[in-house]
C-alpha cells in the first residue's frame, strides 16, 4: 500500500467528505480534496494542474476550492478558482493555510483538512450563497492520484 492510501483511514475520509457536504450545503461553491504521493512541480503549480484535471474550472460561477496534498513531500496547497480568489480578503488563503498547518503539525491531518474545508465553506457561503436551483456540480469524494 502506498502512503496515499495510508494517509487517511476510510472513516477519516468520510469525516472530511461530511465536512465538504456541510460546507457546500449553504453555497453554490464547490470544494474538493485531492491526495497524491509526490509531485515534481511546485506544490501550487501542481494544485493548479489537478484543479484543471478535476474539471473544477468548469463550475458556473468559477467558485471551486481545491485542497491538494502531496503526502510523501509533506506539502499542501489551497487553490481557488478566479471567482472566489478575486473576492475573498487578501488574508483568507494564508489564514486558512495556517489553520490547516497548525493541525498538520500535531499530526492531525483529518482535522486540518476539515478546518480548511469549513473555513472555505464560510467564505463561499458569504460570497456565493446557495440559491434554490443550485446543483452539486462536482463529486464530494476525496480524489487520489
Tab-separated table of C-alpha atoms in Angstrom, residues 3-141:
chain	number	residue	atom	x	y	z
A	3	UNK	CA	1.392	6.281	1.685
A	4	UNK	CA	-1.533	7.927	-0.109
A	5	UNK	CA	-3.812	5.073	0.912
A	6	UNK	CA	-2.339	5.062	4.417
A	7	UNK	CA	-2.639	8.826	4.859
A	8	UNK	CA	-6.285	8.680	5.976
A	9	UNK	CA	-8.456	5.806	7.118
A	10	UNK	CA	-11.806	5.215	5.423
A	11	UNK	CA	-13.526	6.691	8.483
A	12	UNK	CA	-11.323	9.795	8.359
A	13	UNK	CA	-12.043	10.224	4.670
A	14	UNK	CA	-15.754	10.069	5.425
A	15	UNK	CA	-15.350	12.757	8.113
A	16	UNK	CA	-13.752	15.028	5.519
A	17	UNK	CA	-16.448	14.242	2.942
A	18	UNK	CA	-19.074	15.063	5.589
A	19	UNK	CA	-17.335	18.412	6.189
A	20	UNK	CA	-17.368	19.100	2.435
A	21	UNK	CA	-21.091	18.331	2.250
A	22	UNK	CA	-21.756	20.501	5.299
A	23	UNK	CA	-19.719	23.387	3.845
A	24	UNK	CA	-21.426	23.130	0.447
A	25	UNK	CA	-24.928	22.956	1.939
A	26	UNK	CA	-25.264	26.761	2.064
A	27	UNK	CA	-23.252	27.765	-1.012
A	28	UNK	CA	-23.068	27.261	-4.742
A	29	UNK	CA	-19.296	26.815	-4.306
A	30	UNK	CA	-17.514	23.518	-4.831
A	31	UNK	CA	-14.825	22.049	-2.570
A	32	UNK	CA	-12.574	19.082	-3.334
A	33	UNK	CA	-9.684	17.348	-1.595
A	34	UNK	CA	-7.023	15.589	-3.666
A	35	UNK	CA	-4.218	13.405	-2.303
A	36	UNK	CA	-1.229	12.136	-4.200
A	37	UNK	CA	2.087	10.609	-3.302
A	38	UNK	CA	4.553	13.100	-4.777
A	39	UNK	CA	4.927	15.992	-7.153
A	40	UNK	CA	7.933	17.107	-9.152
A	41	UNK	CA	6.398	20.558	-9.543
A	42	UNK	CA	5.963	23.465	-7.185
A	43	UNK	CA	3.040	22.423	-4.985
A	44	UNK	CA	0.805	25.343	-6.023
A	45	UNK	CA	1.592	24.723	-9.690
A	46	UNK	CA	0.640	21.063	-9.273
A	47	UNK	CA	-2.544	22.048	-7.435
A	48	UNK	CA	-3.477	24.215	-10.428
A	49	UNK	CA	-2.929	21.244	-12.769
A	50	UNK	CA	-5.037	18.941	-10.589
A	51	UNK	CA	-7.716	21.642	-10.334
A	52	UNK	CA	-7.995	21.641	-14.121
A	53	UNK	CA	-7.746	17.832	-14.368
A	54	UNK	CA	-10.670	17.515	-11.909
A	55	UNK	CA	-12.620	19.973	-14.102
A	56	UNK	CA	-13.011	22.320	-11.167
A	57	UNK	CA	-12.552	25.278	-13.517
A	58	UNK	CA	-15.804	24.323	-15.278
A	59	UNK	CA	-18.152	25.424	-12.495
A	60	UNK	CA	-20.708	28.033	-13.479
A	61	UNK	CA	-19.542	30.712	-11.032
A	62	UNK	CA	-15.845	29.712	-11.069
A	63	UNK	CA	-16.007	29.261	-7.299
A	64	UNK	CA	-14.250	25.961	-6.680
A	65	UNK	CA	-11.627	25.422	-3.979
A	66	UNK	CA	-9.134	22.543	-4.062
A	67	UNK	CA	-7.147	21.284	-1.083
A	68	UNK	CA	-4.168	19.471	-2.577
A	69	UNK	CA	-1.803	17.289	-0.501
A	70	UNK	CA	1.447	15.695	-1.728
A	71	UNK	CA	1.728	13.095	1.031
A	72	UNK	CA	5.361	11.941	0.707
A	73	UNK	CA	6.554	15.517	0.176
A	74	UNK	CA	4.780	16.805	3.302
A	75	UNK	CA	3.391	19.684	1.250
A	76	UNK	CA	-0.059	21.040	0.602
A	77	UNK	CA	-1.699	23.891	-1.262
A	78	UNK	CA	-5.078	25.533	-1.457
A	79	UNK	CA	-6.147	26.560	-4.932
A	80	UNK	CA	-9.217	28.704	-5.545
A	81	UNK	CA	-10.795	29.463	-8.894
A	82	UNK	CA	-10.928	33.039	-10.124
A	83	UNK	CA	-14.493	33.638	-8.901
A	84	UNK	CA	-13.569	33.161	-5.256
A	85	UNK	CA	-9.933	34.243	-5.495
A	86	UNK	CA	-10.887	37.740	-6.653
A	87	UNK	CA	-13.482	38.252	-3.932
A	88	UNK	CA	-12.099	36.886	-0.644
A	89	UNK	CA	-9.976	39.103	1.608
A	90	UNK	CA	-6.251	39.071	0.850
A	91	UNK	CA	-5.551	37.308	4.140
A	92	UNK	CA	-8.012	34.454	3.578
A	93	UNK	CA	-5.744	31.967	1.809
A	94	UNK	CA	-2.856	32.481	4.221
A	95	UNK	CA	-5.016	32.251	7.353
A	96	UNK	CA	-6.690	29.092	6.041
A	97	UNK	CA	-3.286	27.602	5.251
A	98	UNK	CA	-2.137	28.406	8.816
A	99	UNK	CA	-5.240	26.769	10.332
A	100	UNK	CA	-4.512	23.590	8.368
A	101	UNK	CA	-0.802	23.697	9.155
A	102	UNK	CA	-1.488	24.031	12.895
A	103	UNK	CA	-3.348	20.711	12.826
A	104	UNK	CA	-0.895	19.047	10.438
A	105	UNK	CA	1.985	19.895	12.795
A	106	UNK	CA	0.134	17.952	15.514
A	107	UNK	CA	-0.219	15.015	13.129
A	108	UNK	CA	-3.980	15.551	12.846
A	109	UNK	CA	-4.354	15.589	9.081
A	110	UNK	CA	-8.072	14.881	9.220
A	111	UNK	CA	-8.846	17.867	11.424
A	112	UNK	CA	-6.535	20.069	9.386
A	113	UNK	CA	-8.425	19.303	6.199
A	114	UNK	CA	-11.785	19.633	7.957
A	115	UNK	CA	-10.781	23.039	9.349
A	116	UNK	CA	-9.697	24.208	5.894
A	117	UNK	CA	-12.862	22.920	4.233
A	118	UNK	CA	-15.106	24.621	6.792
A	119	UNK	CA	-13.237	27.931	6.518
A	120	UNK	CA	-13.561	27.797	2.735
A	121	UNK	CA	-17.248	26.963	3.102
A	122	UNK	CA	-17.801	30.039	5.273
A	123	UNK	CA	-16.240	32.312	2.655
A	124	UNK	CA	-18.086	30.592	-0.171
A	125	UNK	CA	-21.397	30.982	1.667
A	126	UNK	CA	-20.688	34.659	2.281
A	127	UNK	CA	-19.882	35.429	-1.350
A	128	UNK	CA	-21.752	32.667	-3.209
A	129	UNK	CA	-24.878	31.803	-1.212
A	130	UNK	CA	-26.921	28.774	-2.173
A	131	UNK	CA	-29.863	29.527	-4.440
A	132	UNK	CA	-32.862	27.197	-4.739
A	133	UNK	CA	-31.837	25.821	-8.145
A	134	UNK	CA	-28.136	25.225	-7.354
A	135	UNK	CA	-26.834	21.739	-8.036
A	136	UNK	CA	-23.747	19.984	-6.745
A	137	UNK	CA	-21.558	20.296	-9.827
A	138	UNK	CA	-18.632	18.136	-8.641
A	139	UNK	CA	-18.223	14.961	-6.560
A	140	UNK	CA	-17.566	15.422	-2.843
A	141	UNK	CA	-15.380	12.315	-2.535
